[in-house]
Amino acid sequence: MKYIQSEKVTVMVSSGAVQVADSTGVLDILKAGQQLSYEVTRHTVARTAGEVADWRNGNLTISDASLAEVVRILENYYGLQVIVDVAANTAYRFTFRISKHDTVEDVLAMLKDISGLEYTRSGITLTIH
């Protein structure tokens, strides 16, 4: 699954085979049980380990994501409009898992516990301070 403006795309194969390509050509061919991460801006590819079927169960695993990437995920996954105060735009890298049962409040509490970042929410607008 690729979110709009993602820096990294991950392809996971649960059965069969998938050819992965970009504008430069074929990057790799994955078979069942294999996973690949592709960095869009650098056009680099790496085989990675992971829960191949996790996303099929409605879960989302975030690995080494910047705050900007987490913001895009929150916007896409929960339909929020996220504003980040300049002071909050830190060099944090985030690794966590969102279960299909986690509410946006659960995820925000987890992010606060991990980083100490504060937030306010009004409807679909979320401000991270």
XYZ file of C-alpha atoms in Angstrom:
129
model
C 0.000 0.000 0.000
C 1.387 3.417 -0.912
C 0.212 6.536 0.777
C 0.297 9.778 -1.159
C 3.723 11.408 -0.815
C 5.285 8.463 1.041
C 9.063 8.403 1.141
C 9.120 4.633 1.420
C 6.917 1.995 -0.172
C 6.816 -1.572 1.090
C 5.609 -4.498 -1.000
C 4.691 -7.749 0.758
C 3.769 -10.961 -1.010
C 1.585 -13.539 0.723
C 1.141 -15.908 -2.254
C 2.332 -16.156 -5.825
C 4.939 -13.761 -7.181
C 5.099 -10.017 -7.840
C 7.420 -8.071 -10.117
C 8.314 -4.683 -8.644
C 9.335 -1.913 -11.045
C 9.726 1.843 -11.183
C 10.388 4.242 -14.051
C 13.960 2.918 -14.356
C 12.910 -0.709 -14.854
C 12.411 -3.950 -12.916
C 13.672 -3.706 -9.343
C 13.038 -7.224 -8.094
C 10.735 -10.222 -8.280
C 9.271 -11.277 -4.947
C 7.813 -14.668 -4.093
C 5.444 -15.689 -1.318
C 6.748 -14.698 2.117
C 9.107 -12.024 0.797
C 9.031 -8.283 1.367
C 10.777 -5.326 -0.258
C 11.140 -1.664 0.737
C 11.643 1.004 -1.909
C 12.789 4.554 -1.179
C 11.019 6.716 -3.737
C 13.372 9.711 -3.816
C 16.580 7.657 -3.881
C 15.291 4.823 -6.096
C 16.866 2.304 -3.701
C 15.553 -1.151 -2.890
C 16.136 -3.409 0.116
C 14.732 -6.789 1.020
C 13.241 -6.474 4.487
C 11.681 -8.745 7.075
C 8.164 -8.212 8.282
C 4.720 -9.524 8.956
C 3.586 -10.302 5.430
C -0.078 -10.754 6.316
C -0.321 -8.046 8.981
C -1.835 -5.381 6.689
C -4.370 -7.919 5.404
C -5.685 -8.136 8.951
C -6.181 -4.355 9.110
C -2.968 -3.599 11.008
C -0.297 -1.093 10.010
C 3.376 -1.361 10.967
C 5.430 1.840 10.900
C 9.228 1.440 10.850
C 11.778 4.234 11.257
C 9.340 6.901 10.020
C 9.923 10.638 10.277
C 7.338 12.902 11.891
C 6.328 14.048 8.390
C 5.661 10.431 7.379
C 3.652 9.788 10.561
C 1.584 12.901 9.806
C 0.780 11.599 6.302
C -0.169 8.215 7.755
C -2.515 9.836 10.298
C -4.086 11.902 7.529
C -4.584 8.894 5.252
C -5.496 6.248 7.835
C -7.793 8.360 10.022
C -8.904 11.115 7.620
C -7.395 13.915 9.699
C -5.998 17.302 8.710
C -2.733 17.574 10.639
C -0.880 20.794 11.412
C 2.622 20.593 12.891
C 3.990 23.555 14.833
C 7.513 24.334 13.674
C 8.903 23.655 17.153
C 7.434 20.141 17.109
C 9.054 19.249 13.790
C 11.786 17.220 15.444
C 14.323 14.687 14.281
C 12.383 11.835 15.906
C 12.133 8.508 14.068
C 9.112 6.382 14.922
C 8.634 2.623 14.934
C 5.274 1.331 16.108
C 2.258 -0.740 15.119
C -1.317 0.409 14.658
C -3.815 -2.353 15.297
C -7.129 -2.336 13.466
C -8.690 -1.858 16.918
C -6.642 1.265 17.759
C -8.523 4.536 17.673
C -6.842 7.764 16.638
C -6.774 8.668 20.341
C -4.871 5.440 21.089
C -2.282 6.246 18.425
C -1.906 9.861 19.572
C -1.394 8.724 23.173
C 1.248 6.257 21.969
C 3.058 8.992 20.018
C 2.958 11.251 23.069
C 4.430 8.469 25.236
C 7.183 7.791 22.686
C 8.203 11.386 21.949
C 6.640 13.723 24.496
C 4.941 15.644 21.683
C 1.689 17.309 22.705
C -1.388 17.663 20.533
C -4.809 19.279 20.416
C -7.709 18.073 18.349
C -10.822 19.823 17.119
C -12.964 17.601 14.904
C -10.785 16.365 12.069
C -8.082 19.002 12.656
C -5.127 17.818 14.716
C -2.343 20.166 15.794
C 0.944 18.697 17.017
C 2.991 21.019 19.273
